[in-house]
Tab-separated table of C-alpha atoms in Angstrom:
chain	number	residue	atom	x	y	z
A	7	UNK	CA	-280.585	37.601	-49.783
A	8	UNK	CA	-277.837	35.312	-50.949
A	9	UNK	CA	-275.102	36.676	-51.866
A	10	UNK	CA	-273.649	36.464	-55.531
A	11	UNK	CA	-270.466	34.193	-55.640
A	12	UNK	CA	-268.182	33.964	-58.631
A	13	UNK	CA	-265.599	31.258	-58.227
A	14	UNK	CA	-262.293	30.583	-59.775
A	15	UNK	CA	-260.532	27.623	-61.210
A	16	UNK	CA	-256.940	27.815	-62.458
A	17	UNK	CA	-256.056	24.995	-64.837
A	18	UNK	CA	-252.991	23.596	-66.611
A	19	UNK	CA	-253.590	21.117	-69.031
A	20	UNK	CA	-256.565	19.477	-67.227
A	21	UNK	CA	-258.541	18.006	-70.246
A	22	UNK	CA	-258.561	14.689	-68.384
A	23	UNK	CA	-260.405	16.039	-65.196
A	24	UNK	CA	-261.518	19.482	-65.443
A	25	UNK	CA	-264.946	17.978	-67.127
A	26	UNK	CA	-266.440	16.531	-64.309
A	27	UNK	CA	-265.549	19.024	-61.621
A	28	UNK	CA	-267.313	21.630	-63.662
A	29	UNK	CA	-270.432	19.542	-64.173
A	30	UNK	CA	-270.767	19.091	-60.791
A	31	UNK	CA	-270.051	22.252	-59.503
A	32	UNK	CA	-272.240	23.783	-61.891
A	33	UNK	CA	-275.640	21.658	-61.198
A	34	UNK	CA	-274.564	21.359	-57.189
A	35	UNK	CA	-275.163	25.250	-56.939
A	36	UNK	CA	-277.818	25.436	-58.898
A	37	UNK	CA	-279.406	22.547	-56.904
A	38	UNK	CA	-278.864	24.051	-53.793
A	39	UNK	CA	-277.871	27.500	-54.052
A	40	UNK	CA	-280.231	30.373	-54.261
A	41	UNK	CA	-278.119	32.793	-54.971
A	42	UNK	CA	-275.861	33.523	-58.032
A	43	UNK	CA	-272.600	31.374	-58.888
A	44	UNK	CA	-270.383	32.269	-62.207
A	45	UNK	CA	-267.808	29.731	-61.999
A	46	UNK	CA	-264.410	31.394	-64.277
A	47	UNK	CA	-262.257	28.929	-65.485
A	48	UNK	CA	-258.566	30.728	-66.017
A	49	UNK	CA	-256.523	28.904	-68.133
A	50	UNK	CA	-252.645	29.028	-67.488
A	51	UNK	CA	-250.264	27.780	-70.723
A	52	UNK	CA	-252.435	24.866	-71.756
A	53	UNK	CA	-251.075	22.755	-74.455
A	54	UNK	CA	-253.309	20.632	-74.487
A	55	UNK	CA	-257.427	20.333	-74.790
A	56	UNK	CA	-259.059	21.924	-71.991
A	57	UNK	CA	-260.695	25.246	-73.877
A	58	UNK	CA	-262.518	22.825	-76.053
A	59	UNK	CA	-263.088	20.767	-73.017
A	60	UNK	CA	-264.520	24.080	-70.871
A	61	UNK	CA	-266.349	25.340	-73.675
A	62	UNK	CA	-268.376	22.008	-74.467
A	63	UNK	CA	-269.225	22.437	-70.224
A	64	UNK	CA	-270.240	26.226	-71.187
A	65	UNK	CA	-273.194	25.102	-73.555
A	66	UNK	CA	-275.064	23.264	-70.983
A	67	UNK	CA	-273.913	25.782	-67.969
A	68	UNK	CA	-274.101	29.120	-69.319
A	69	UNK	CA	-272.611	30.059	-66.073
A	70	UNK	CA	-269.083	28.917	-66.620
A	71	UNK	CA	-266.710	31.007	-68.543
A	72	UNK	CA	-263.050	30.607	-69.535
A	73	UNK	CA	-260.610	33.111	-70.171
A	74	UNK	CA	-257.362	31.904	-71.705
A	75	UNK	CA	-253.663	33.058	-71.395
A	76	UNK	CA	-251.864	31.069	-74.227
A	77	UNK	CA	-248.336	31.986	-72.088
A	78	UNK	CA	-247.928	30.035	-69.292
A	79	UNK	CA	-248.344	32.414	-65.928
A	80	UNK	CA	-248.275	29.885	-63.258
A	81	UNK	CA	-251.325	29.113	-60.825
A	82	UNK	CA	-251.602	32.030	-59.060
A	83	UNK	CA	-250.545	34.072	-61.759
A	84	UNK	CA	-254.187	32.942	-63.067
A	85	UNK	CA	-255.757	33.679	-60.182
A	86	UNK	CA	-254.090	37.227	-60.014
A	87	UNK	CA	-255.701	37.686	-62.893
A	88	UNK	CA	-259.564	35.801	-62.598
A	89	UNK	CA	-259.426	38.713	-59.805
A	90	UNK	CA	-258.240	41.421	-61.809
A	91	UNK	CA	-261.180	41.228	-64.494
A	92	UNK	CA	-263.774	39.669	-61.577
A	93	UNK	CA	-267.526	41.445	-62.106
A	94	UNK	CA	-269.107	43.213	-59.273
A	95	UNK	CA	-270.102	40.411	-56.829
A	96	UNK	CA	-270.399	39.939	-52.986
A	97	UNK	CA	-267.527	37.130	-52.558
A	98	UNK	CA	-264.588	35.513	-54.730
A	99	UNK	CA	-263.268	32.142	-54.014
A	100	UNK	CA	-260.706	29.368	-55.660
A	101	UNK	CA	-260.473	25.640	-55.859
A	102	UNK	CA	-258.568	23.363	-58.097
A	103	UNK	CA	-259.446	21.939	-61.097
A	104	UNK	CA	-259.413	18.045	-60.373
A	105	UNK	CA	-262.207	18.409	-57.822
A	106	UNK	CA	-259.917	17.285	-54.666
A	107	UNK	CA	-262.992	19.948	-52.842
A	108	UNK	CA	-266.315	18.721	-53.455
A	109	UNK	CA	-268.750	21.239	-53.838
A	110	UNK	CA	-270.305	20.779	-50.386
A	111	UNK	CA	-267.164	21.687	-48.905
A	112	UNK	CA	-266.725	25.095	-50.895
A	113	UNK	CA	-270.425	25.251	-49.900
A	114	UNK	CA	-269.671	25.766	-46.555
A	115	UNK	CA	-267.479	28.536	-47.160
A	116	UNK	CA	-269.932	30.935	-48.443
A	117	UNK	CA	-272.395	30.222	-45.288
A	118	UNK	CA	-269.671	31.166	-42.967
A	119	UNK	CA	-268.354	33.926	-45.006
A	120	UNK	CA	-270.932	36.212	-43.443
A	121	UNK	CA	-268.552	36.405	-40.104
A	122	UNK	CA	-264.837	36.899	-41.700
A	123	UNK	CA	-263.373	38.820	-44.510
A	124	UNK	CA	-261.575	35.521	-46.076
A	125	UNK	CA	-263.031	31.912	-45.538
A	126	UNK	CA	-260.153	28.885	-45.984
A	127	UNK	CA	-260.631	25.752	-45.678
A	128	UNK	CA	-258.009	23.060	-44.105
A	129	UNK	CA	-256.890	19.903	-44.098
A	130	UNK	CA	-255.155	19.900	-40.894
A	131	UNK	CA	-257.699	21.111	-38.450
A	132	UNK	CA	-259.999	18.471	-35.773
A	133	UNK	CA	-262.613	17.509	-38.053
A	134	UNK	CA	-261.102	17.588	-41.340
A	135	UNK	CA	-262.819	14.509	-43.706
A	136	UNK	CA	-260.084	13.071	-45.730
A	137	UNK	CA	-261.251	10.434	-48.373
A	138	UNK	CA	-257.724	10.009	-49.578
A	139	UNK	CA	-254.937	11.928	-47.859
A	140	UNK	CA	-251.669	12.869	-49.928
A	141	UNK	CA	-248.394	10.986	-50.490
A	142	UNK	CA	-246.967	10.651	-47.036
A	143	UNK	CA	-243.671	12.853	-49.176
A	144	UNK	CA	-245.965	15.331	-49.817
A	145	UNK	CA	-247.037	15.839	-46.389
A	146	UNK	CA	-244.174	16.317	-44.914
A	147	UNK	CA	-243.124	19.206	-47.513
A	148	UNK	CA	-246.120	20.447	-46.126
A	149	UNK	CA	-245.647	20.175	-42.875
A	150	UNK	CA	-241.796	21.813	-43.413
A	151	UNK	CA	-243.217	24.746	-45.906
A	152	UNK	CA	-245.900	25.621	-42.927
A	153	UNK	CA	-243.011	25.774	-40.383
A	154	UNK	CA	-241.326	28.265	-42.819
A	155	UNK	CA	-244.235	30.281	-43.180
A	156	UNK	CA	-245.414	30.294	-39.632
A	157	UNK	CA	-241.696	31.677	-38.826
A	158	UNK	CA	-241.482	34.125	-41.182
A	159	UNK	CA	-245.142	35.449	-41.041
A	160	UNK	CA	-246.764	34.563	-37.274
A	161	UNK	CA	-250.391	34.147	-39.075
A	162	UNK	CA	-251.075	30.792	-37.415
A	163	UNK	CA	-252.979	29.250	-40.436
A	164	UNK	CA	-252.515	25.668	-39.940
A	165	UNK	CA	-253.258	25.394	-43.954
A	166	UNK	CA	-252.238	27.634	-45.914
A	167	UNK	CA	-251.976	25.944	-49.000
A	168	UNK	CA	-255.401	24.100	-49.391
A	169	UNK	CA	-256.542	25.698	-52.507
A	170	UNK	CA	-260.233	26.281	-51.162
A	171	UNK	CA	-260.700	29.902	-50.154
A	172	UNK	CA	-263.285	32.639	-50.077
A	173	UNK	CA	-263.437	36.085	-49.511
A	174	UNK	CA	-265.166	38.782	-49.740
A	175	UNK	CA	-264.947	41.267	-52.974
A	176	UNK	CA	-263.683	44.581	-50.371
A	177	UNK	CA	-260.782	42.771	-48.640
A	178	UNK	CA	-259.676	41.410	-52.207
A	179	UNK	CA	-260.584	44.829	-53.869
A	180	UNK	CA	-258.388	46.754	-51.013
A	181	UNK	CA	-254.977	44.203	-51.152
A	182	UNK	CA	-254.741	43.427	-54.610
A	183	UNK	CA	-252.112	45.751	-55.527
A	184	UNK	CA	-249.885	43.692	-52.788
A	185	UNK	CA	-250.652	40.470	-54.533
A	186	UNK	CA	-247.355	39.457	-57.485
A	187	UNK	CA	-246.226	35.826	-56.317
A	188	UNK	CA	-247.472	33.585	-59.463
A	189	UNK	CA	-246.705	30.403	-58.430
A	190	UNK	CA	-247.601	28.564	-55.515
A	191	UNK	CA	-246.986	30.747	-53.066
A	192	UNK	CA	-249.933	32.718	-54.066
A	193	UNK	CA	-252.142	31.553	-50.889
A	194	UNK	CA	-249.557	32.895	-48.661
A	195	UNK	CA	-249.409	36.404	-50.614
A	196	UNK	CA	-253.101	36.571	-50.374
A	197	UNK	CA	-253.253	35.272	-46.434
A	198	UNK	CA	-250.857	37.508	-45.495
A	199	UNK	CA	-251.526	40.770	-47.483
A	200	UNK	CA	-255.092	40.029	-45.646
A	201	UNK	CA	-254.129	40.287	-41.957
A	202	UNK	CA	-251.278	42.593	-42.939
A	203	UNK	CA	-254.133	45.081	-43.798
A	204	UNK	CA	-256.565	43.777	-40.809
A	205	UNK	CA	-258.904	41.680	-42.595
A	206	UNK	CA	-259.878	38.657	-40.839
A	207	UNK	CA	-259.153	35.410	-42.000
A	208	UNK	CA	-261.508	32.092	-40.553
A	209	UNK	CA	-260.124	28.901	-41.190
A	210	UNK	CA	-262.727	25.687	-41.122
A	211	UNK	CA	-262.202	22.103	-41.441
A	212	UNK	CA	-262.620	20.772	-45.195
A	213	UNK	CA	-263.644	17.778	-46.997
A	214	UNK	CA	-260.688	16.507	-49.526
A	215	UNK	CA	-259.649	13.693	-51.920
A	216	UNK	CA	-256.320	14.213	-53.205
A	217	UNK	CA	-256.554	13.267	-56.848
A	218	UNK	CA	-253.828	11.402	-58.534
A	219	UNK	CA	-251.757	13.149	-61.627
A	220	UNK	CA	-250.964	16.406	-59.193
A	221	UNK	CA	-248.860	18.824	-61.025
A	222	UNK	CA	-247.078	19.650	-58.106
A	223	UNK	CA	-246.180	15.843	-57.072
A	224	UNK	CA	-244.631	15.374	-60.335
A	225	UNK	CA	-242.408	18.174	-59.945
A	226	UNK	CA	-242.213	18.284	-56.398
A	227	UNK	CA	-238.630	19.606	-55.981
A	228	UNK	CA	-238.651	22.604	-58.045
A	229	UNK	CA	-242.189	23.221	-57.023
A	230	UNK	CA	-241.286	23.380	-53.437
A	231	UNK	CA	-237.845	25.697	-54.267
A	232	UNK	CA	-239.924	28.058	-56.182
A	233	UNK	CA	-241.971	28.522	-53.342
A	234	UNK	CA	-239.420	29.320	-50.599
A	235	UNK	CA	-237.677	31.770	-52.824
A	236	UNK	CA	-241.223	33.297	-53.188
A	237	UNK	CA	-241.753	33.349	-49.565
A	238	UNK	CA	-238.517	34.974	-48.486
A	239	UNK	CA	-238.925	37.252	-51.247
A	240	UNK	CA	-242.766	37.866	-49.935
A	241	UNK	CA	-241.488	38.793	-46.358
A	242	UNK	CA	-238.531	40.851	-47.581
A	243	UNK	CA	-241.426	42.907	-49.512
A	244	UNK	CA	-242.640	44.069	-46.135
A	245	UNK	CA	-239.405	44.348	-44.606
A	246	UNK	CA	-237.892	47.915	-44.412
A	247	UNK	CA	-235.434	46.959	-45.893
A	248	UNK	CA	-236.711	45.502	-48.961
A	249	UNK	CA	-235.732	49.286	-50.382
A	250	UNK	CA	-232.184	48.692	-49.515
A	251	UNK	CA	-232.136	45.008	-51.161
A	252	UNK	CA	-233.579	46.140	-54.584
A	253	UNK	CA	-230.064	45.914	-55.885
A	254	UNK	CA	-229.515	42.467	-55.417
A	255	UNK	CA	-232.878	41.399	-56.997
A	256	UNK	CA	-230.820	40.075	-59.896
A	257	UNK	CA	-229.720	37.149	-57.532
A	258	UNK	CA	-233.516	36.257	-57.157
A	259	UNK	CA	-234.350	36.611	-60.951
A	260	UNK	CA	-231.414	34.653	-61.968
A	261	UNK	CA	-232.843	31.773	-59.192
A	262	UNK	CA	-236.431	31.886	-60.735
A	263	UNK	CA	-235.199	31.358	-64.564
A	264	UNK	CA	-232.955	28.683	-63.524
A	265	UNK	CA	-235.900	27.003	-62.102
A	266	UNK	CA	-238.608	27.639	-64.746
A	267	UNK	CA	-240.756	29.266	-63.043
A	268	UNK	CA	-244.109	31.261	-64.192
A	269	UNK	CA	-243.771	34.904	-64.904
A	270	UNK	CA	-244.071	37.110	-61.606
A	271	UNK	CA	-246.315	39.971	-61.629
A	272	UNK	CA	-244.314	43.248	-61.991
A	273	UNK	CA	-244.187	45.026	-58.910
């Protein structure tokens, strides 16, 4: 049988695009899906429209929810907790809210998540369709934040950070307690607390359109600080000497409120 999928979408003040994505997820899956999809929007601060938007969706797709967090609590924050109050089914996956992964392409994930624990989909492998690639800025971040992360971590995920991911309900079930970054960083906590615990991860070539009004173009800087202080901080966690260290936390708190960023789950 198929197996029962629910599926994740973070948003921040996505009135403008969130619409659309849902629609089509929604009547994609039931188009060509036989088995069961509850798609859980998490919403993360919003100031703006996007319950209203979410919950028109929900009357003509019963099958999307929304759960809202009036505080914001960053992007993986949300998806910390979308997997905290998930229901009992066979796989969990992410994608963004502006629809940069068609549905196909998250498709594709579930039929190849019968031979790995976790199922990501990248931009950067042979065979990767972009129909409009990112900022040529934004790509080399990328490029520099997956040379940090390969050095720290050895996982040799050549994308990390594309936000299309699937796993199954076990492997999420068994590292969730290792799972506090709540920004971006979040698909690096989840990779790694994966193959920390001996989970396999399976990365496949993805479809993408990277869509214009990005939150993390428009705040690129910041964005891409927060992140490396959440990825040293990530590898000190499984350092031995992380113990040790705990009294100079202070130093990494006082970076974090200095550059706004989302509330960290408490270790």
């Amino acid at each position: 049988p198929a197996p029962s999928v629910l599926l994740l979408m973070p948003a921040y003040n996505e009135e403008a695009r969130i619409e659309p994505t849902l629609r089509e997820y929604a009547a994609y899956f039931r188009a060509h899906f036989p088995g069961r999809l509850e798609i859980l929007v998490v919403l993360n601060g919003c100031r703006d429209n996007t319950l209203a938007v979410v919950q028109r969706v929900a009357k003509d797709f019963p099958e999307v929810q929304v759960e809202n967090f009036p505080a914001p609590i960053g992007k993986g924050g949300a998806l910390i907790e979308g997997l905290r109050h998930a229901p009992k089914v066979d796989l969990i996956g992410y994608v963004d809210a502006d629809g940069a992964t068609p549905p196909v392409a998250f498709h594709a994930l579930i039929q190849h998540a019968a031979w790995a624990d976790c199922v990501i989909g990248s931009r950067w492998l042979a065979g990767a369709v972009l129909h409009q690639s990112q900022p040529w800025f934004r790509r080399f971040t990328s490029r520099c934040f997956h040379a940090i992360v390969q050095g720290l971590f050895w996982m040799d995920i050549a994308d990390t950070q594309c936000p299309a991911k699937i796993a199954r309900r076990a492997a999420i079930e068994a590292i969730y307690p290792q799972l506090r970054i709540a920004d971006l960083a979040f698909d690096v906590n989840l990779l790694y607390s994966l193959t920390h615990a001996g989970f396999k991860v399976q990365e496949l070539p993805t479809e993408w359109t990277d869509k214009l009004g990005s939150k993390v173009t428009s705040s690129l800087f910041r964005s891409s600080a927060i992140m490396f202080l959440s990825t040293v901080r990530l590898r000190l966690v499984y350092s031995p000497l992380y113990e040790r260290l705990q009294p100079l936390r202070w130093i990494g708190d006082r970076l974090y409120a200095a550059l706004r960023a989302p509330v960290r789950k408490v270790d």
